[in-house]
Each structure stands twice: as structure tokens, then as C-alpha cells.
Short mmCIF file of N, CA and C in Angstrom, two decimals:
data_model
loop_
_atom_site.label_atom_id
_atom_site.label_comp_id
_atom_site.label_asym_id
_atom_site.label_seq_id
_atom_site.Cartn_x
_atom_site.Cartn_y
_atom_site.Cartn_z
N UNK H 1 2.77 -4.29 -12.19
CA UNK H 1 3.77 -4.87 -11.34
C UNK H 1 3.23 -4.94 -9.92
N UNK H 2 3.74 -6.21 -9.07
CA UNK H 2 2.79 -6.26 -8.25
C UNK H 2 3.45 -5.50 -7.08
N UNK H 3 3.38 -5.37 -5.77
CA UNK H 3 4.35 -4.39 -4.38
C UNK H 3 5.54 -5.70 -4.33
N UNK H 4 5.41 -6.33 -4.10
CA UNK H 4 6.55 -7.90 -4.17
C UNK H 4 7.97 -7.38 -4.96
N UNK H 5 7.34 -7.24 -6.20
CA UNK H 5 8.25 -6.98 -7.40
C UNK H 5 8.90 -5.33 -7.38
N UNK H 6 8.04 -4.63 -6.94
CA UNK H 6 8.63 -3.66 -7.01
C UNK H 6 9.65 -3.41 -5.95
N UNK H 7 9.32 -3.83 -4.75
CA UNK H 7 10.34 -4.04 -3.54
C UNK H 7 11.32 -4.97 -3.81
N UNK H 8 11.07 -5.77 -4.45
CA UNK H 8 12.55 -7.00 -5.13
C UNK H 8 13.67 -5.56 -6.23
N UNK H 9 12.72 -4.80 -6.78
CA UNK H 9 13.36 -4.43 -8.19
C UNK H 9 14.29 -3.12 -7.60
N UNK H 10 13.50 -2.38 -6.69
CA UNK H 10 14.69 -1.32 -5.87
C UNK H 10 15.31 -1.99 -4.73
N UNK H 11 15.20 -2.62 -4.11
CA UNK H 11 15.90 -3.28 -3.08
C UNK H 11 17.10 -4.45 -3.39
N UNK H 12 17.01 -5.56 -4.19
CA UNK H 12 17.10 -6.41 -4.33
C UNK H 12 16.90 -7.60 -3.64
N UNK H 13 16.09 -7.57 -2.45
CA UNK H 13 15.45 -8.61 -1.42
C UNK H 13 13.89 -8.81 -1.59
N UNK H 14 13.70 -10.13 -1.36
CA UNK H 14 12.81 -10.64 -1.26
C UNK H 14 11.76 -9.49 -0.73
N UNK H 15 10.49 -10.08 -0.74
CA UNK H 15 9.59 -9.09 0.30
C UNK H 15 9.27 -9.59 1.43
N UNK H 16 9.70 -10.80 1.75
CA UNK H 16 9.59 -11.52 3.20
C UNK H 16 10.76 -10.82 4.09
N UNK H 17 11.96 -10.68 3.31
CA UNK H 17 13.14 -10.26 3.72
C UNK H 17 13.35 -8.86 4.36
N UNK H 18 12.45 -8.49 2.93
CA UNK H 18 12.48 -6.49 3.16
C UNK H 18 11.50 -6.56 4.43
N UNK H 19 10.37 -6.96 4.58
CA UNK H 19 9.36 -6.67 5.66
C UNK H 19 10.05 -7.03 7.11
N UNK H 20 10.78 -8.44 7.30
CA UNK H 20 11.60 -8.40 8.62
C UNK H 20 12.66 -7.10 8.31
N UNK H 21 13.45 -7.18 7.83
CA UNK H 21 14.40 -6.04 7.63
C UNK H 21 13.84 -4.85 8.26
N UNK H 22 12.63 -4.14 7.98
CA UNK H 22 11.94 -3.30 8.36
C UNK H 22 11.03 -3.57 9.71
N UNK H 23 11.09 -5.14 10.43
CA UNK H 23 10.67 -4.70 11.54
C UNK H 23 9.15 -4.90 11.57
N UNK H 24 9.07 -5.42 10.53
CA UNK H 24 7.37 -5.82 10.18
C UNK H 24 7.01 -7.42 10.02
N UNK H 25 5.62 -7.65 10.74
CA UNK H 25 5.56 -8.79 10.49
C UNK H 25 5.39 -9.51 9.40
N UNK H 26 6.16 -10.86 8.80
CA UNK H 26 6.05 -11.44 7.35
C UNK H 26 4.56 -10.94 6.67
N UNK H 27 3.92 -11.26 7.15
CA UNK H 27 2.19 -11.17 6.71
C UNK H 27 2.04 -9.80 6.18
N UNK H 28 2.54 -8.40 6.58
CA UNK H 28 2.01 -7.43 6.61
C UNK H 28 1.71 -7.22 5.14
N UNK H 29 2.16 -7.61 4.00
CA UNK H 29 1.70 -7.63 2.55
C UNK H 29 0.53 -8.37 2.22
N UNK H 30 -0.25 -9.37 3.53
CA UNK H 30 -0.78 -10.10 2.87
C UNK H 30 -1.95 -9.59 1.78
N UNK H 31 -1.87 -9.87 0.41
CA UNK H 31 -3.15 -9.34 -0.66
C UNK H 31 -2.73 -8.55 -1.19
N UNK H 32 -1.62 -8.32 -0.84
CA UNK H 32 -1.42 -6.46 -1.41
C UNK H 32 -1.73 -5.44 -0.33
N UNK H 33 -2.50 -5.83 0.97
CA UNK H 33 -2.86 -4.58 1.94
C UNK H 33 -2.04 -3.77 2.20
N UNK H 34 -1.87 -2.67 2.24
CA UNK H 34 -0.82 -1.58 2.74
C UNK H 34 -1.62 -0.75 4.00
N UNK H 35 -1.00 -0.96 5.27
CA UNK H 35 -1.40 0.07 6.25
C UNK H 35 -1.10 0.84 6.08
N UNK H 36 -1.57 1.90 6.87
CA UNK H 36 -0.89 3.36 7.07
C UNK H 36 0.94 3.05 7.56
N UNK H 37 1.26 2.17 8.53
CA UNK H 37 3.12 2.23 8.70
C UNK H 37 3.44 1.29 7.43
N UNK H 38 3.16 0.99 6.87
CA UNK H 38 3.48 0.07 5.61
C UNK H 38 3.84 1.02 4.84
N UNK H 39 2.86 2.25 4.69
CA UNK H 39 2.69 3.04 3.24
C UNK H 39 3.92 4.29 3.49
N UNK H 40 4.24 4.64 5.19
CA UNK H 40 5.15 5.40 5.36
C UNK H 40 6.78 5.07 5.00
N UNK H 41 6.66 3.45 5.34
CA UNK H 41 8.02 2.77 5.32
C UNK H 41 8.11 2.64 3.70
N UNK H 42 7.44 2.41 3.24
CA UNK H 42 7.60 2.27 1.39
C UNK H 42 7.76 3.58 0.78
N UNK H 43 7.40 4.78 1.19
CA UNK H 43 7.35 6.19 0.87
C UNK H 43 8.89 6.41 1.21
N UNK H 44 9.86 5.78 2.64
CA UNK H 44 10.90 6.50 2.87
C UNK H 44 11.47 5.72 1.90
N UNK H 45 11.56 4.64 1.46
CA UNK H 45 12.19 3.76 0.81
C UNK H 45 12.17 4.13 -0.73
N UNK H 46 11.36 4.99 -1.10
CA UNK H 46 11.08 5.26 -2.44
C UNK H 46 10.35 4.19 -3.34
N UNK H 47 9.78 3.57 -2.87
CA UNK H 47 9.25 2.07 -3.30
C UNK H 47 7.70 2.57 -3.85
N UNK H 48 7.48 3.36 -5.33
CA UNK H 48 6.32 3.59 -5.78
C UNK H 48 4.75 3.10 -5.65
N UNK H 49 4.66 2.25 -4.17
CA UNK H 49 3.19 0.87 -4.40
C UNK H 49 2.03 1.55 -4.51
N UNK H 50 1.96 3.20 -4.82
CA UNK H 50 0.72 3.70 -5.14
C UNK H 50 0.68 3.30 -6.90
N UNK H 51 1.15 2.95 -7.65
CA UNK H 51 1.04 1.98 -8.57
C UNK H 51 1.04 0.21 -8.92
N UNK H 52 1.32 -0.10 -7.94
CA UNK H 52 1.05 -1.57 -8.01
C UNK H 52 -0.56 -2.07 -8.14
N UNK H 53 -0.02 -3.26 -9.14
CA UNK H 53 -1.17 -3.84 -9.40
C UNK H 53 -1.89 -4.33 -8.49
N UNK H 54 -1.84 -4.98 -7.61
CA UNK H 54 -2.02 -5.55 -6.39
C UNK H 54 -2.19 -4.57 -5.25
N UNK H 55 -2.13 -3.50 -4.85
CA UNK H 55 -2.28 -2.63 -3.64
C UNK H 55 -3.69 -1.99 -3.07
N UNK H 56 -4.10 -2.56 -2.23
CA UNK H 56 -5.10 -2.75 -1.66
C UNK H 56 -5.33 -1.40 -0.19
N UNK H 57 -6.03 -0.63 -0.04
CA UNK H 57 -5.74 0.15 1.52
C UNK H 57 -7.52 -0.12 2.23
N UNK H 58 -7.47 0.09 3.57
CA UNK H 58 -8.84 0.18 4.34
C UNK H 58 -9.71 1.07 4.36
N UNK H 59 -10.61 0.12 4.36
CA UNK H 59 -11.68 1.47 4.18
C UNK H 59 -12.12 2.25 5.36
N UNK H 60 -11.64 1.75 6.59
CA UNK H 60 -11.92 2.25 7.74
C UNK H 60 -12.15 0.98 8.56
N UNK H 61 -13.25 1.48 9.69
CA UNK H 61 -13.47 0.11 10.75
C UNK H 61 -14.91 -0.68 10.15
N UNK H 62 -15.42 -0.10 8.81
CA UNK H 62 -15.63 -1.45 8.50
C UNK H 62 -15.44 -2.81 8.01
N UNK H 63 -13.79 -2.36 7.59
CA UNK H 63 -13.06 -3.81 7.33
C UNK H 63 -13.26 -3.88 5.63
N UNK H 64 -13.74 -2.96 5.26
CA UNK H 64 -13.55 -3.12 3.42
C UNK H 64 -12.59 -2.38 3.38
N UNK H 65 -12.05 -2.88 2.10
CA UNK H 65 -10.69 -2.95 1.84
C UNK H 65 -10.79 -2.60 0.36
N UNK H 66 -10.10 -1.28 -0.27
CA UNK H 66 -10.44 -0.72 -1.78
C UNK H 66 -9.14 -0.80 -2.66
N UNK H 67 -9.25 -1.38 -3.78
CA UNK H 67 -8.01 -1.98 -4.54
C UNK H 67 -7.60 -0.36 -5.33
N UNK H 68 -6.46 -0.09 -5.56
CA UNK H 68 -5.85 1.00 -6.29
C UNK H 68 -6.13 0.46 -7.21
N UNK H 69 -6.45 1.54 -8.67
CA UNK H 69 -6.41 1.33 -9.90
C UNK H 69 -5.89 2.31 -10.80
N UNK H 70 -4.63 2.50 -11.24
CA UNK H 70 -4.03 3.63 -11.75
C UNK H 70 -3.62 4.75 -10.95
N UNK H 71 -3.65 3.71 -9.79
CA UNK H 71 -2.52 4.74 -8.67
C UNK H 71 -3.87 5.91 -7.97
N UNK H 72 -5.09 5.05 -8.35
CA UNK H 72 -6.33 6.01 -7.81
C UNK H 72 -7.53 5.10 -6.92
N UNK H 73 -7.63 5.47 -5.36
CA UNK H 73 -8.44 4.13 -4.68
C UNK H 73 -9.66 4.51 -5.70
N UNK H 74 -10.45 3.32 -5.56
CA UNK H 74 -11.67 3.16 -6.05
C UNK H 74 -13.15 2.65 -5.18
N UNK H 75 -13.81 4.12 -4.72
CA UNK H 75 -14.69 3.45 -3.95
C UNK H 75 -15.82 3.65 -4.28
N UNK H 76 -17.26 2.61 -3.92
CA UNK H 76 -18.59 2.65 -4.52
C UNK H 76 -19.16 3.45 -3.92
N UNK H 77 -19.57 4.73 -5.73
CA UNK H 77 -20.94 5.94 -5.33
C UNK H 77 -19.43 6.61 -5.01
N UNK H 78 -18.43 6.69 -5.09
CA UNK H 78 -17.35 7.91 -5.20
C UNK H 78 -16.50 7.84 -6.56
N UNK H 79 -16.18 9.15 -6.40
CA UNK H 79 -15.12 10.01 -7.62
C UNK H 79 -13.77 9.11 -7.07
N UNK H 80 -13.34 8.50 -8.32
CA UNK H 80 -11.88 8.07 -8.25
C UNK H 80 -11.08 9.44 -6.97
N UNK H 81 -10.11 8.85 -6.45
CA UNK H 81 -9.13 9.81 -6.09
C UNK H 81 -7.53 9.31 -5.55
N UNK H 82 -6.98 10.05 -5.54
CA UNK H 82 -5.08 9.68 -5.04
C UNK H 82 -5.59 9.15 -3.49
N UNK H 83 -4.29 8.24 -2.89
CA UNK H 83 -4.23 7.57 -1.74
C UNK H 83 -4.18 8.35 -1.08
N UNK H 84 -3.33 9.95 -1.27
CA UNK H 84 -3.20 11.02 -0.47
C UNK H 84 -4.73 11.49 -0.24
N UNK H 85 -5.58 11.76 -0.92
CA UNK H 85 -6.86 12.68 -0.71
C UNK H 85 -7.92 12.09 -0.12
N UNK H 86 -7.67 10.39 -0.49
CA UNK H 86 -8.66 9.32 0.68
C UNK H 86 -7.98 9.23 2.02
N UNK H 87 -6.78 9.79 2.48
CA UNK H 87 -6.24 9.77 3.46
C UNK H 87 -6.95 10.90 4.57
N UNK H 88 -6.89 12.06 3.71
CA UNK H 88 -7.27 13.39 4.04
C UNK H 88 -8.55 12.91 4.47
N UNK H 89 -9.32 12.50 3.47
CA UNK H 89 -11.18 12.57 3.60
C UNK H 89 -11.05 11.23 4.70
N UNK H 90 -10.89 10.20 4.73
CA UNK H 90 -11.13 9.03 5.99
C UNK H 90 -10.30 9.92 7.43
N UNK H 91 -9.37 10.96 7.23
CA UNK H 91 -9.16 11.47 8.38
C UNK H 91 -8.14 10.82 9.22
N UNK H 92 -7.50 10.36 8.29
CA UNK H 92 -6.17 9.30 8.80
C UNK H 92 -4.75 9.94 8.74
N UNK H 93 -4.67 11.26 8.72
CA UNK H 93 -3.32 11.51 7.83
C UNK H 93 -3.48 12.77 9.19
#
């Protein structure tokens, strides 16, 4: 399920809708990307997108960008791990 759908399925609004609603610009989904205030506002909301098919986070300031896969980022020459523990290790949290 993609972040779109899952924000349609607990909310019942669009995700253009939910993102102004929240004060965010339309775009901020674009790809699936989730920032760090994206990932806080979906956490208060209860909105699961560490499972979406589509959810994408940064890899830092070099601008790569690592797709979740089973709710685990996936990065090259690393051990799968939770969004929480790549948070910890990139030093963002």
C-alpha cells in the first residue's frame, strides 16, 4: 500500500488535502520521500508509512535517497535496518 492510500484509509482525505491540512507543502510526498517533519506528523497521526510500498527517506547531504523494504531502509554494503536505527546512525534523531 502506497503513503497516499494509507493516509486516504485512516483519514479519509486525499493526500493533497491531508498535507495542506497539516501545513505542508502539496509536493512534500513527492516519490514517496518522507522528511524528518513528514515522518513526525505521520507518527502523531498514527499513519503506519514505515510500511508503505512507496516510502523513500535521505541519505544525508548527498542527496541519495533509500527506498524502505519491509518497513527496513536498504542501504549499499549495509545490514538492512528500522527507520528508527538509520535515524540514530545518520545522527538525525
Amino acid at each position: 500500500m502506497t503513503i497516499a492510500a494509507m493516509i486516504y484509509e485512516k483519514t479519509g482525505i486525499s493526500k493533497k488535502e491531508y498535507l495542506k491540512l497539516r501545513g505542508l507543502d502539496v509536493g512534500a510526498l513527492r516519490a514517496g520521500y518522507v522528511s524528518k517533519k513528514l515522518m513526525a506528523i505521520l507518527d502523531a497521526d498514527g499513519i503506519n508509512w514505515r510500511e508503505a510500498d512507496d516510502a523513500k527517506v535521505s541519505g544525508g547531504r548527498c542527496g541519495a535517497r533509500y527506498v524502505l523494504k519491509n518497513g527496513m531502509v536498504q542501504i549499499p554494503g549495509m545490514k538492512p535496518m528500522s527507520v528508527d536505527e538509520y535515524l540514530k546512525v545518520m545522527g538525525a534523531n
